[in-house]
Amino acid sequence: MSQINGILEKLEGTYVYDILIQMEKVYGRITKEQQSWYHTTQFLCPDGCGHCCVGFEPDLMNGEALYMAAWLIENQNSTAMQIANETFPFDNGKTCPFFNPDSPYHCSIYNGRAFICRLFGASSFRSRNGDKTWRPCKFYPDELLAAHKPALTKKQYSEEETAQVLGAVPPLMNDLTEEISASSSGETKLIREILPATIRHLLWLISMNDNDNDNPNGSPSGAPPMAA
């Protein structure tokens, strides 16, 4: 089920619509493959952890920023309006501006979160020689790893070893990164730097589309691609 169906309807016929469709497709693939991995392995993040969010702010590609902006406008509209005015509700200047320390789930935009946040702790990667590998999250408690049957450590496991100790291998980050990159420019920017302007741009694009603008791109000729 789409998390941004209302926004997609408003943006149909624009270049952003196609990007959002592709982003939702990739995010859906991540969810499906991770759910299969979690179901098979039962290797889950400890409840209420959130250590990967502390002291970290994701860089966003253009496609990620557009999806995050669309998700916020549809699902947390008042928050989207605050951010459009350069105010993040949980920003303390030290960690991700969507990290809510008072919530047991921490991420305040979980279903709209960044690409790296979706993969952290639940993806495999290519080693230097190109082999598929997996490593437990660096924040995963050592005592829980030791209690696993068979016991685990924070070493790098080959694809074969991962399948042996867990029963399955998580989705490959490299392949998913390529899919995301196909919908984005190569440049990345921190959430604080890119998201306010992206939200303003989407709101402007929606208003233009609502006014039956006849430009096939959904924006006036000569307008900057990410105009604020």
CSV table of C-alpha atoms in Angstrom, one decimal:
chain,number,residue,atom,x,y,z
A,1,MET,CA,0.0,0.0,0.0
A,2,SER,CA,1.4,3.4,-1.0
A,3,GLN,CA,2.4,5.8,1.8
A,4,ILE,CA,2.1,8.8,-0.5
A,5,ASN,CA,-0.9,8.0,-2.6
A,6,GLY,CA,-2.6,11.4,-2.2
A,7,ILE,CA,0.6,13.2,-3.2
A,8,LEU,CA,1.1,10.9,-6.2
A,9,GLU,CA,-2.4,11.8,-7.4
A,10,LYS,CA,-1.6,15.5,-7.2
A,11,LEU,CA,1.7,15.2,-9.0
A,12,GLU,CA,0.6,12.8,-11.8
A,13,GLY,CA,2.1,14.0,-15.1
A,14,THR,CA,5.1,15.7,-13.5
A,15,TYR,CA,8.8,14.6,-13.6
A,16,VAL,CA,8.6,14.2,-9.8
A,17,TYR,CA,5.8,11.6,-10.1
A,18,ASP,CA,8.1,9.2,-11.9
A,19,ILE,CA,10.8,9.6,-9.4
A,20,LEU,CA,8.5,9.0,-6.5
A,21,ILE,CA,7.1,5.9,-8.1
A,22,GLN,CA,10.6,4.5,-8.5
A,23,MET,CA,11.6,5.4,-5.0
A,24,GLU,CA,8.5,3.7,-3.5
A,25,LYS,CA,9.2,0.7,-5.6
A,26,VAL,CA,12.8,0.4,-4.2
A,27,TYR,CA,11.6,1.1,-0.7
A,28,GLY,CA,9.0,-1.6,-1.1
A,29,ARG,CA,11.6,-4.1,-2.3
A,30,ILE,CA,13.7,-3.3,0.8
A,31,THR,CA,10.8,-3.9,3.1
A,32,LYS,CA,9.8,-7.2,1.4
A,33,GLU,CA,13.3,-8.6,1.4
A,34,GLN,CA,14.0,-7.5,5.0
A,35,GLN,CA,10.7,-8.9,6.3
A,36,SER,CA,11.6,-12.3,4.7
A,37,TRP,CA,15.1,-12.1,6.3
A,38,TYR,CA,13.7,-11.2,9.7
A,39,HIS,CA,11.1,-13.9,9.5
A,40,THR,CA,13.7,-16.6,8.7
A,41,THR,CA,16.4,-15.4,11.1
A,42,GLN,CA,14.6,-13.7,13.9
A,43,PHE,CA,17.7,-11.5,14.1
A,44,LEU,CA,16.1,-8.2,15.1
A,45,CYS,CA,17.4,-4.9,16.5
A,46,PRO,CA,17.0,-4.8,20.3
A,47,ASP,CA,13.8,-3.0,21.3
A,48,GLY,CA,14.3,0.7,21.8
A,49,CYS,CA,17.9,0.8,20.7
A,50,GLY,CA,18.3,3.8,18.4
A,51,HIS,CA,22.1,4.1,18.8
A,52,CYS,CA,22.5,4.3,15.0
A,53,CYS,CA,20.6,7.6,15.0
A,54,VAL,CA,22.6,9.3,17.7
A,55,GLY,CA,25.3,11.7,16.4
A,56,PHE,CA,24.3,10.9,12.8
A,57,GLU,CA,22.4,12.8,10.2
A,58,PRO,CA,21.8,11.1,6.8
A,59,ASP,CA,22.9,12.6,3.5
A,60,LEU,CA,20.0,12.5,1.0
A,61,MET,CA,20.1,12.0,-2.7
A,62,ASN,CA,17.5,14.0,-4.6
A,63,GLY,CA,15.1,11.0,-4.9
A,64,GLU,CA,15.3,10.4,-1.2
A,65,ALA,CA,14.6,14.0,-0.4
A,66,LEU,CA,11.6,14.1,-2.7
A,67,TYR,CA,10.2,10.9,-1.1
A,68,MET,CA,10.8,12.2,2.4
A,69,ALA,CA,9.1,15.5,1.5
A,70,ALA,CA,6.1,13.8,-0.1
A,71,TRP,CA,5.7,11.5,2.9
A,72,LEU,CA,5.8,14.4,5.3
A,73,ILE,CA,3.3,16.5,3.3
A,74,GLU,CA,0.9,13.6,3.2
A,75,ASN,CA,1.4,12.0,6.6
A,76,GLN,CA,2.6,14.8,8.9
A,77,ASN,CA,1.5,18.0,7.2
A,78,SER,CA,2.0,20.3,10.1
A,79,THR,CA,5.6,19.0,10.6
A,80,ALA,CA,6.2,19.5,6.8
A,81,MET,CA,5.0,23.1,7.1
A,82,GLN,CA,7.4,23.7,10.0
A,83,ILE,CA,10.3,22.3,8.1
A,84,ALA,CA,9.4,24.3,5.0
A,85,ASN,CA,10.0,27.3,7.3
A,86,GLU,CA,13.4,25.9,8.3
A,87,THR,CA,12.3,24.5,11.7
A,88,PHE,CA,12.7,20.8,12.6
A,89,PRO,CA,10.6,19.7,15.6
A,90,PHE,CA,13.3,17.5,17.3
A,91,ASP,CA,16.5,19.3,16.1
A,92,ASN,CA,19.1,19.7,18.8
A,93,GLY,CA,22.0,20.3,16.4
A,94,LYS,CA,23.7,17.1,17.5
A,95,THR,CA,21.9,14.2,15.9
A,96,CYS,CA,19.3,13.4,13.2
A,97,PRO,CA,16.6,16.1,13.3
A,98,PHE,CA,13.9,13.5,13.3
A,99,PHE,CA,15.3,11.6,16.3
A,100,ASN,CA,12.8,11.7,19.2
A,101,PRO,CA,14.5,10.7,22.4
A,102,ASP,CA,11.2,10.5,24.3
A,103,SER,CA,9.7,7.9,21.9
A,104,PRO,CA,10.6,4.2,22.4
A,105,TYR,CA,10.8,3.9,18.6
A,106,HIS,CA,12.9,7.1,18.3
A,107,CYS,CA,12.5,7.8,14.5
A,108,SER,CA,9.6,10.3,14.2
A,109,ILE,CA,9.2,9.7,10.4
A,110,TYR,CA,9.9,5.9,10.3
A,111,ASN,CA,7.9,5.1,7.1
A,112,GLY,CA,9.4,8.1,5.4
A,113,ARG,CA,13.0,7.6,6.6
A,114,ALA,CA,16.2,7.8,4.5
A,115,PHE,CA,17.6,5.0,2.4
A,116,ILE,CA,20.6,4.3,4.7
A,117,CYS,CA,18.3,4.2,7.7
A,118,ARG,CA,16.2,1.4,6.0
A,119,LEU,CA,19.4,-0.7,5.4
A,120,PHE,CA,21.3,-0.1,8.6
A,121,GLY,CA,21.8,-3.4,10.5
A,122,ALA,CA,19.8,-5.4,8.0
A,123,SER,CA,21.7,-5.5,4.7
A,124,SER,CA,24.7,-7.2,3.2
A,125,PHE,CA,27.4,-5.7,1.1
A,126,ARG,CA,30.2,-6.5,-1.4
A,127,SER,CA,33.7,-7.1,0.0
A,128,ARG,CA,36.8,-5.8,-1.7
A,129,ASN,CA,37.0,-8.9,-3.8
A,130,GLY,CA,33.3,-8.7,-4.8
A,131,ASP,CA,31.9,-11.4,-2.5
A,132,LYS,CA,28.6,-10.9,-0.7
A,133,THR,CA,29.2,-10.4,3.0
A,134,TRP,CA,27.4,-9.5,6.2
A,135,ARG,CA,28.5,-8.0,9.5
A,136,PRO,CA,26.4,-7.5,12.7
A,137,CYS,CA,25.6,-3.9,13.5
A,138,LYS,CA,28.4,-2.3,15.5
A,139,PHE,CA,25.9,-1.2,18.1
A,140,TYR,CA,24.4,-4.7,18.6
A,141,PRO,CA,25.1,-5.7,22.2
A,142,ASP,CA,27.9,-8.2,22.5
A,143,GLU,CA,26.0,-10.2,25.1
A,144,LEU,CA,23.1,-10.8,22.8
A,145,LEU,CA,25.5,-11.8,20.0
A,146,ALA,CA,27.2,-14.3,22.4
A,147,ALA,CA,23.8,-15.7,23.4
A,148,HIS,CA,22.7,-16.3,19.8
A,149,LYS,CA,22.7,-20.0,18.8
A,150,PRO,CA,25.2,-20.4,17.3
A,151,ALA,CA,27.1,-17.5,19.0
A,152,LEU,CA,28.0,-14.5,16.8
A,153,THR,CA,30.7,-11.9,17.0
A,154,LYS,CA,31.2,-8.6,15.2
A,155,LYS,CA,33.3,-10.1,12.5
A,156,GLN,CA,32.6,-10.1,8.7
A,157,TYR,CA,30.7,-13.2,7.6
A,158,SER,CA,30.8,-14.5,4.1
A,159,GLU,CA,27.6,-15.3,2.3
A,160,GLU,CA,28.0,-19.0,3.0
A,161,GLU,CA,28.8,-18.3,6.7
A,162,THR,CA,25.8,-16.0,7.1
A,163,ALA,CA,23.4,-18.5,5.6
A,164,GLN,CA,24.8,-21.2,8.0
A,165,VAL,CA,24.6,-19.2,11.2
A,166,LEU,CA,21.4,-17.3,10.4
A,167,GLY,CA,19.6,-19.3,7.8
A,168,ALA,CA,19.4,-16.5,5.2
A,169,VAL,CA,21.3,-13.5,3.9
A,170,PRO,CA,19.9,-9.9,4.1
A,171,PRO,CA,19.3,-7.8,0.9
A,172,LEU,CA,22.4,-6.5,-0.8
A,173,MET,CA,23.1,-2.8,-0.2
A,174,ASN,CA,25.1,-2.4,-3.5
A,175,ASP,CA,22.2,-3.4,-5.7
A,176,LEU,CA,19.7,-1.3,-3.9
A,177,THR,CA,22.0,1.7,-4.0
A,178,GLU,CA,22.2,1.4,-7.7
A,179,GLU,CA,18.4,1.4,-8.0
A,180,ILE,CA,18.2,4.5,-5.8
A,181,SER,CA,20.9,6.3,-7.7
A,182,ALA,CA,19.0,5.8,-10.9
A,183,SER,CA,16.3,8.1,-9.6
A,184,SER,CA,18.7,10.8,-8.2
A,185,SER,CA,21.4,13.1,-9.1
A,186,GLY,CA,24.9,12.2,-7.9
A,187,GLU,CA,25.0,15.0,-5.3
A,188,THR,CA,23.9,14.4,-1.7
A,189,LYS,CA,23.1,16.9,1.0
A,190,LEU,CA,22.3,16.7,4.7
A,191,ILE,CA,18.6,16.6,5.7
A,192,ARG,CA,18.8,20.1,7.2
A,193,GLU,CA,20.3,21.4,3.9
A,194,ILE,CA,18.0,19.8,1.3
A,195,LEU,CA,14.6,19.0,2.9
A,196,PRO,CA,13.1,22.5,3.5
A,197,ALA,CA,13.7,23.6,-0.1
A,198,THR,CA,12.4,20.2,-1.3
A,199,ILE,CA,9.2,20.5,0.6
A,200,ARG,CA,8.7,24.1,-0.7
A,201,HIS,CA,9.3,22.9,-4.2
A,202,LEU,CA,6.8,20.0,-3.9
A,203,LEU,CA,4.2,22.4,-2.5
A,204,TRP,CA,4.8,24.8,-5.4
A,205,LEU,CA,4.7,21.9,-8.0
A,206,ILE,CA,1.4,20.6,-6.5
A,207,SER,CA,-0.1,24.1,-6.7
A,208,MET,CA,1.0,24.5,-10.3
A,209,ASN,CA,-0.5,21.1,-11.2
A,210,ASP,CA,-3.8,22.0,-9.4
A,211,ASN,CA,-3.9,25.1,-11.7
A,212,ASP,CA,-3.8,22.9,-14.8
A,213,ASN,CA,-0.4,24.1,-15.9
A,214,ASP,CA,0.0,22.9,-19.5
A,215,ASN,CA,3.7,22.3,-19.3
A,216,PRO,CA,4.3,18.6,-19.6
A,217,ASN,CA,6.9,18.7,-16.9
A,218,GLY,CA,4.5,20.2,-14.5
A,219,SER,CA,6.4,23.4,-14.1
A,220,PRO,CA,6.7,26.7,-16.0
A,221,SER,CA,9.3,27.0,-18.7
A,222,GLY,CA,12.6,28.3,-17.4
A,223,ALA,CA,11.8,27.6,-13.7
A,224,PRO,CA,14.7,26.1,-11.7
A,225,PRO,CA,14.3,22.4,-11.1
A,226,MET,CA,14.4,22.8,-7.3
A,227,ALA,CA,13.0,26.3,-7.0
A,228,ALA,CA,12.1,27.3,-3.4
